[in-house]
């Protein structure tokens, strides 16, 4: 018996990436599983879901109005129609389980599942849950809720973040892996390496601070890989022309190479980034995005408390801070090693996509295929348990 699953989420990479990781694991377990993804016609899912080979269904985005206006008057009717549309999809497709990861479409999906008697499974990425997943968790049972970060105020279990197996399996304690990653990125094998990334949209504060400290960083003998985001690196690239060890890229295809290459990483604190960095045991400086509800700060809190990372407020991340704090840190191998060990000791959960897939099968009452994972899909922890190869 093959599983029929509807995965709900989208809008941003923070929703689409874990959703696709779960979908990919369902497909790995059973290539005949019927998998559909529910999104909106305007999010990243419109490109990423078809590229991954999954069917995309869409409904209109129906955000909760924040003030009394015409949208507020129209909201109840639009929302009821969205729920009814999803309920019709569930019935027509004989969906066994709805798996939601948050975002605009998840709330209608959860309510439609409740209406049709379809089991609900929830994954929450952020340390501070969004409204949709608070609704979803309230409509299901504790054993069907997984979240990324310890301390997340939802019932359920910490499972980590569904992510690409290439990241779960990488091993910073293998010098050959690290040298190969640096070679793939065009970096020198034995030079101290700082990686800076503001994510796919870039980060103006990070770019500005690094630009002002570029001379001091390269004078110290470092090599820097600065991933700016598409179209955000023109000024940096022009300045870096005089500094051959300062590498400016719009993006890197395969962030596992950047994690392996980095002696130290500077980045935002989105849930996916923090989870990947924690799994990869990379010493990090998190600069939380200074908008929203403070979720990025909370995402990074566990790693900072453990000693695996530092947190610097956006306004404080200046060229002076880079020169006075960041530069001494990356030139201190012993301190960086203590941060790496602290990241390892966190034992951040891995194989979250598998955990969520198993949760979906149990909720649906469909037997799990139990297909075994080969070495190419083992996490570093599994490799130790299966082969005895020590990684730390």
Coordinates of C-alpha atoms in Angstrom, one line a residue:
X1 CA 0.0 0.0 0.0
X2 CA 1.5 3.3 -1.1
X3 CA 1.2 6.5 0.9
X4 CA -0.7 9.5 -0.4
X5 CA 0.6 12.7 1.2
X6 CA -0.1 16.4 0.8
X7 CA 2.8 18.6 2.1
X8 CA 1.7 22.1 2.9
X9 CA 4.1 25.1 3.0
X10 CA 5.9 27.5 0.9
X11 CA 6.7 31.2 0.3
X12 CA 10.3 31.2 1.5
X13 CA 13.3 28.8 1.4
X14 CA 12.8 28.3 5.1
X15 CA 9.6 26.5 4.4
X16 CA 10.3 25.0 1.0
X17 CA 13.7 23.4 1.8
X18 CA 12.5 21.2 4.7
X19 CA 9.3 20.4 2.9
X20 CA 11.3 19.1 -0.1
X21 CA 13.6 17.1 2.2
X22 CA 10.6 15.3 3.6
X23 CA 9.1 14.8 0.2
X24 CA 12.4 13.4 -1.0
X25 CA 12.6 10.9 1.8
X26 CA 9.0 9.7 1.2
X27 CA 10.0 9.2 -2.5
X28 CA 13.1 7.3 -1.4
X29 CA 11.1 5.0 0.8
X30 CA 8.5 4.4 -1.9
X31 CA 9.0 5.7 -5.5
X32 CA 5.3 5.0 -6.1
X33 CA 4.1 7.2 -3.2
X34 CA 1.6 9.8 -4.3
X35 CA 3.2 13.1 -3.3
X36 CA 1.7 16.6 -3.8
X37 CA 2.8 19.9 -2.5
X38 CA 0.4 22.7 -1.6
X39 CA 1.7 26.3 -2.0
X40 CA 0.7 29.6 -3.5
X41 CA 1.2 30.8 -7.1
X42 CA 3.8 33.4 -6.1
X43 CA 6.3 31.7 -3.7
X44 CA 9.6 30.0 -4.3
X45 CA 7.7 26.7 -4.5
X46 CA 6.5 27.6 -8.0
X47 CA 10.1 27.0 -9.2
X48 CA 11.6 24.7 -6.6
X49 CA 8.9 22.1 -6.3
X50 CA 8.6 21.3 -10.1
X51 CA 12.4 21.3 -10.4
X52 CA 12.5 18.6 -7.6
X53 CA 10.0 16.5 -9.6
X54 CA 6.9 16.9 -7.4
X55 CA 3.4 18.0 -8.3
X56 CA 2.5 21.5 -7.1
X57 CA -1.0 22.5 -6.2
X58 CA -1.8 26.1 -5.4
X59 CA -4.3 28.2 -3.5
X60 CA -4.4 31.9 -3.1
X61 CA -2.5 33.4 -0.3
X62 CA -4.9 34.5 2.4
X63 CA -2.9 36.5 5.1
X64 CA -4.6 37.4 8.3
X65 CA -5.4 41.2 8.2
X66 CA -3.5 43.3 10.6
X67 CA -5.9 46.3 10.6
X68 CA -9.6 46.9 10.1
X69 CA -10.0 47.6 6.4
X70 CA -11.5 46.1 3.2
X71 CA -9.2 43.1 3.4
X72 CA -10.4 42.4 6.9
X73 CA -14.0 42.4 5.7
X74 CA -13.2 40.0 2.8
X75 CA -11.0 37.7 4.8
X76 CA -13.6 35.3 6.4
X77 CA -15.1 34.5 3.0
X78 CA -11.7 34.1 1.3
X79 CA -10.4 31.9 4.1
X80 CA -13.5 29.6 4.0
X81 CA -13.1 29.2 0.3
X82 CA -9.4 28.3 0.7
X83 CA -10.3 25.7 3.3
X84 CA -13.0 24.2 1.1
X85 CA -10.7 24.1 -1.8
X86 CA -8.1 22.1 0.1
X87 CA -10.8 19.8 1.5
X88 CA -11.8 19.0 -2.0
X89 CA -8.2 18.2 -3.0
X90 CA -7.9 15.9 0.0
X91 CA -11.1 14.0 -0.9
X92 CA -10.4 13.8 -4.7
X93 CA -6.9 12.5 -4.1
X94 CA -7.7 10.2 -1.2
X95 CA -4.9 11.8 0.8
X96 CA -3.8 9.7 3.8
X97 CA -1.9 12.4 5.7
X98 CA -1.3 16.2 5.6
X99 CA 2.3 17.2 6.6
X100 CA 2.6 21.0 7.2
X101 CA 5.7 23.0 7.7
X102 CA 4.0 26.4 8.3
X103 CA 3.3 29.4 6.1
X104 CA 0.2 30.9 4.6
X105 CA -1.2 27.7 3.1
X106 CA -0.7 25.5 6.1
X107 CA -3.6 26.9 8.2
X108 CA -6.2 26.1 5.5
X109 CA -4.6 22.7 5.0
X110 CA -4.8 21.9 8.7
X111 CA -8.4 23.0 9.0
X112 CA -9.3 21.1 5.8
X113 CA -7.6 18.0 7.2
X114 CA -9.6 18.4 10.4
X115 CA -12.8 18.7 8.4
X116 CA -12.1 15.6 6.3
X117 CA -10.7 13.5 9.1
X118 CA -7.2 13.4 7.5
X119 CA -4.3 12.9 10.0
X120 CA -2.1 16.0 10.6
X121 CA 1.7 16.0 11.0
X122 CA 3.5 19.2 11.8
X123 CA 7.1 20.3 11.5
X124 CA 8.1 23.7 13.1
X125 CA 11.4 25.1 12.0
X126 CA 11.7 28.2 14.2
X127 CA 12.3 28.4 17.9
X128 CA 9.3 30.7 18.0
X129 CA 6.4 28.9 16.3
X130 CA 4.3 30.7 13.8
X131 CA 0.5 31.0 13.9
X132 CA -0.1 28.3 11.4
X133 CA 1.8 25.6 13.2
X134 CA 0.3 26.6 16.5
X135 CA -3.0 25.9 14.9
X136 CA -1.8 22.6 13.4
X137 CA -0.3 21.4 16.7
X138 CA -3.6 22.1 18.5
X139 CA -5.4 20.0 15.9
X140 CA -3.2 16.9 16.2
X141 CA -1.6 14.7 18.8
X142 CA 1.8 15.1 20.5
X143 CA 3.4 12.2 18.6
X144 CA 2.7 13.9 15.3
X145 CA 4.5 17.2 16.0
X146 CA 8.3 17.6 15.5
X147 CA 10.3 20.8 15.9
X148 CA 13.8 21.9 15.1
X149 CA 15.1 23.6 18.3
X150 CA 15.0 22.4 21.9
X151 CA 12.7 24.7 24.0
X152 CA 10.3 25.4 21.2
X153 CA 7.0 26.1 23.0
X154 CA 4.9 23.4 21.2
X155 CA 4.0 19.9 22.3
X156 CA 6.0 17.3 20.4
X157 CA 9.6 16.2 20.0
X158 CA 12.8 17.9 18.9
X159 CA 13.7 16.2 15.6
X160 CA 16.0 18.8 14.1
X161 CA 15.7 20.2 10.6
X162 CA 14.9 18.2 7.5
X163 CA 17.8 18.9 5.2
X164 CA 19.9 17.6 2.3
X165 CA 21.8 14.4 3.2
X166 CA 25.0 15.9 1.8
X167 CA 25.0 18.2 4.8
X168 CA 24.1 15.6 7.3
X169 CA 26.9 13.3 6.2
X170 CA 29.8 15.8 5.9
X171 CA 32.6 15.4 8.4
X172 CA 34.8 18.4 9.5
X173 CA 37.2 16.0 11.2
X174 CA 38.3 14.5 7.8
X175 CA 41.1 16.7 6.4
X176 CA 40.7 15.3 3.0
X177 CA 37.1 16.3 2.9
X178 CA 38.0 19.9 3.9
X179 CA 40.8 20.2 1.4
X180 CA 38.5 18.9 -1.4
X181 CA 35.8 21.3 -0.5
X182 CA 38.3 24.3 -0.6
X183 CA 39.5 23.1 -4.0
X184 CA 36.0 23.0 -5.3
X185 CA 35.5 26.6 -4.2
X186 CA 38.8 27.8 -5.6
X187 CA 40.4 28.3 -2.2
X188 CA 43.8 27.4 -0.9
X189 CA 43.9 24.2 1.1
X190 CA 46.0 25.5 4.1
X191 CA 45.1 29.1 4.5
X192 CA 42.8 30.2 7.4
X193 CA 39.3 30.6 5.9
X194 CA 36.5 32.9 6.8
X195 CA 33.1 32.3 5.1
X196 CA 30.5 35.1 5.1
X197 CA 27.0 34.6 3.8
X198 CA 23.8 36.6 4.1
X199 CA 21.6 33.9 2.6
X200 CA 20.0 34.0 -0.8
X201 CA 18.7 37.6 -0.4
X202 CA 22.1 38.9 0.9
X203 CA 22.7 41.1 3.9
X204 CA 23.6 44.7 3.5
X205 CA 25.0 45.1 7.0
X206 CA 27.3 42.1 6.6
X207 CA 28.5 43.4 3.2
X208 CA 29.2 46.9 4.4
X209 CA 31.1 45.8 7.5
X210 CA 33.2 43.3 5.6
X211 CA 34.0 45.9 2.9
X212 CA 35.3 48.3 5.5
X213 CA 37.6 45.7 7.1
X214 CA 38.7 44.0 3.8
X215 CA 42.3 45.4 4.0
X216 CA 42.9 44.2 7.5
X217 CA 41.5 40.8 6.9
X218 CA 43.7 40.1 3.9
X219 CA 46.7 41.7 5.5
X220 CA 46.3 39.1 8.3
X221 CA 46.8 36.3 5.8
X222 CA 43.2 35.1 5.7
X223 CA 41.2 34.0 2.7
X224 CA 37.6 35.1 2.7
X225 CA 34.7 33.6 0.8
X226 CA 31.9 36.1 0.8
X227 CA 28.6 34.9 -0.6
X228 CA 26.6 38.1 -1.2
X229 CA 23.3 37.0 -2.8
X230 CA 22.4 37.7 -6.4
X231 CA 23.2 41.2 -7.5
X232 CA 24.4 42.4 -4.1
X233 CA 28.2 42.2 -4.4
X234 CA 29.2 44.8 -7.0
X235 CA 30.9 47.1 -4.6
X236 CA 32.6 44.3 -2.8
X237 CA 33.7 42.7 -6.0
X238 CA 35.2 45.9 -7.2
X239 CA 37.2 46.4 -4.0
X240 CA 38.2 42.7 -3.9
X241 CA 40.0 43.1 -7.3
X242 CA 43.0 44.3 -5.3
X243 CA 42.8 41.4 -2.8
X244 CA 43.4 38.0 -4.5
X245 CA 42.4 36.1 -1.3
X246 CA 39.0 37.9 -0.9
X247 CA 36.6 35.9 -3.1
X248 CA 33.2 37.3 -3.8
X249 CA 30.4 35.1 -5.1
X250 CA 26.7 35.7 -5.7
X251 CA 25.9 32.2 -4.5
X252 CA 27.5 28.8 -3.9
X253 CA 25.9 25.7 -5.3
X254 CA 26.3 23.2 -2.5
X255 CA 26.6 24.9 0.9
X256 CA 28.2 21.7 2.3
X257 CA 31.4 22.8 0.6
X258 CA 31.3 26.2 2.3
X259 CA 30.7 24.6 5.7
X260 CA 33.6 22.3 5.3
X261 CA 35.9 25.0 4.0
X262 CA 35.1 27.5 6.8
X263 CA 37.3 27.8 9.9
X264 CA 34.7 30.4 10.9
X265 CA 31.3 31.3 9.5
X266 CA 29.5 34.6 9.6
X267 CA 25.8 34.4 8.8
X268 CA 22.2 35.3 9.6
X269 CA 20.3 33.1 12.0
X270 CA 17.5 31.7 9.9
X271 CA 16.3 28.3 11.2
X272 CA 17.7 26.3 8.3
X273 CA 21.1 28.0 8.5
X274 CA 21.4 27.5 12.3
X275 CA 20.4 23.9 12.0
X276 CA 22.8 23.1 9.1
X277 CA 25.7 24.9 10.9
X278 CA 24.9 23.0 14.1
X279 CA 24.9 19.7 12.3
X280 CA 28.1 20.5 10.5
X281 CA 29.9 21.7 13.7
X282 CA 31.0 25.0 12.2
X283 CA 32.1 27.7 14.6
X284 CA 29.8 30.6 13.8
X285 CA 29.0 34.2 14.4
X286 CA 25.3 34.8 14.0
X287 CA 24.0 38.2 13.1
X288 CA 20.2 38.0 13.4
X289 CA 18.0 39.8 11.0
X290 CA 16.7 42.8 12.8
X291 CA 13.1 42.5 11.7
X292 CA 10.3 40.1 12.5
X293 CA 9.4 38.7 15.9
X294 CA 12.9 38.0 17.1
X295 CA 12.8 34.4 15.9
X296 CA 16.3 34.5 14.5
X297 CA 17.8 35.5 17.8
X298 CA 15.9 32.6 19.5
X299 CA 17.1 30.2 16.8
X300 CA 20.7 30.9 17.6
X301 CA 20.3 30.9 21.4
X302 CA 21.1 27.2 22.0
X303 CA 24.3 27.3 20.0
X304 CA 25.4 30.5 21.7
X305 CA 24.6 29.1 25.2
X306 CA 26.6 26.0 24.3
X307 CA 29.6 28.0 23.4
X308 CA 29.5 26.9 19.7
X309 CA 28.7 30.4 18.4
X310 CA 28.7 34.1 19.1
X311 CA 25.7 36.4 18.5
X312 CA 26.1 40.0 17.4
X313 CA 23.2 42.3 16.9
X314 CA 22.8 43.7 13.4
X315 CA 23.6 47.3 14.4
X316 CA 26.7 46.2 16.2
X317 CA 28.2 44.2 13.3
X318 CA 30.4 47.0 12.0
X319 CA 33.8 47.2 10.4
X320 CA 35.2 48.1 13.8
X321 CA 33.7 44.9 15.3
X322 CA 35.2 42.8 12.5
X323 CA 38.6 44.3 13.1
X324 CA 38.5 44.2 16.9
X325 CA 36.6 41.0 17.6
X326 CA 36.2 38.8 14.5
X327 CA 39.8 39.0 13.3
X328 CA 41.3 37.9 16.6
X329 CA 38.8 35.1 16.8
X330 CA 39.6 33.5 13.4
X331 CA 43.3 33.9 14.2
X332 CA 42.9 31.8 17.4
X333 CA 42.8 28.1 16.4
X334 CA 42.5 26.9 20.0
X335 CA 39.3 29.0 20.6
X336 CA 37.9 27.9 17.3
X337 CA 38.5 24.3 18.2
X338 CA 36.7 24.8 21.5
X339 CA 33.7 26.1 19.6
X340 CA 33.8 23.1 17.2
X341 CA 33.8 20.7 20.2
X342 CA 31.0 22.6 21.8
X343 CA 28.9 22.3 18.5
X344 CA 29.6 18.5 18.5
X345 CA 28.6 18.2 22.1
X346 CA 25.2 19.8 21.4
X347 CA 24.4 16.5 19.5
X348 CA 22.0 18.5 17.3
X349 CA 19.5 15.9 15.9
X350 CA 20.2 14.6 12.4
X351 CA 18.0 12.7 9.9
X352 CA 15.0 14.8 10.6
X353 CA 13.5 14.2 7.2
X354 CA 13.5 10.4 8.0
X355 CA 11.9 11.1 11.4
X356 CA 9.1 13.2 9.9
X357 CA 8.5 10.6 7.1
X358 CA 8.2 7.8 9.7
X359 CA 5.8 10.1 11.7
X360 CA 3.7 10.6 8.5
X361 CA 3.5 6.8 7.8
X362 CA 2.4 6.1 11.4
X363 CA -0.2 8.9 11.4
X364 CA -1.6 7.6 8.1
X365 CA -1.7 4.0 9.3
X366 CA 0.3 2.9 6.3
X367 CA 3.1 0.4 6.8
X368 CA 6.5 2.1 6.5
X369 CA 8.5 0.5 3.6
X370 CA 11.6 0.3 5.8
X371 CA 14.0 0.7 2.9
X372 CA 17.5 0.7 4.2
X373 CA 19.8 3.7 3.8
X374 CA 23.2 3.2 2.2
X375 CA 26.5 4.8 3.3
X376 CA 25.8 7.8 0.9
X377 CA 22.8 8.7 3.1
X378 CA 24.3 8.0 6.5
X379 CA 24.8 10.9 8.9
X380 CA 28.2 11.1 10.6
X381 CA 26.6 9.7 13.8
X382 CA 25.2 6.7 11.9
X383 CA 28.6 6.1 10.3
X384 CA 30.1 5.7 13.7
X385 CA 27.4 3.4 15.0
X386 CA 27.4 1.2 11.9
X387 CA 31.2 1.0 11.2
X388 CA 32.9 2.1 14.4
X389 CA 34.6 4.9 12.5
X390 CA 35.2 7.6 15.1
X391 CA 34.5 11.2 13.9
X392 CA 35.6 13.2 16.9

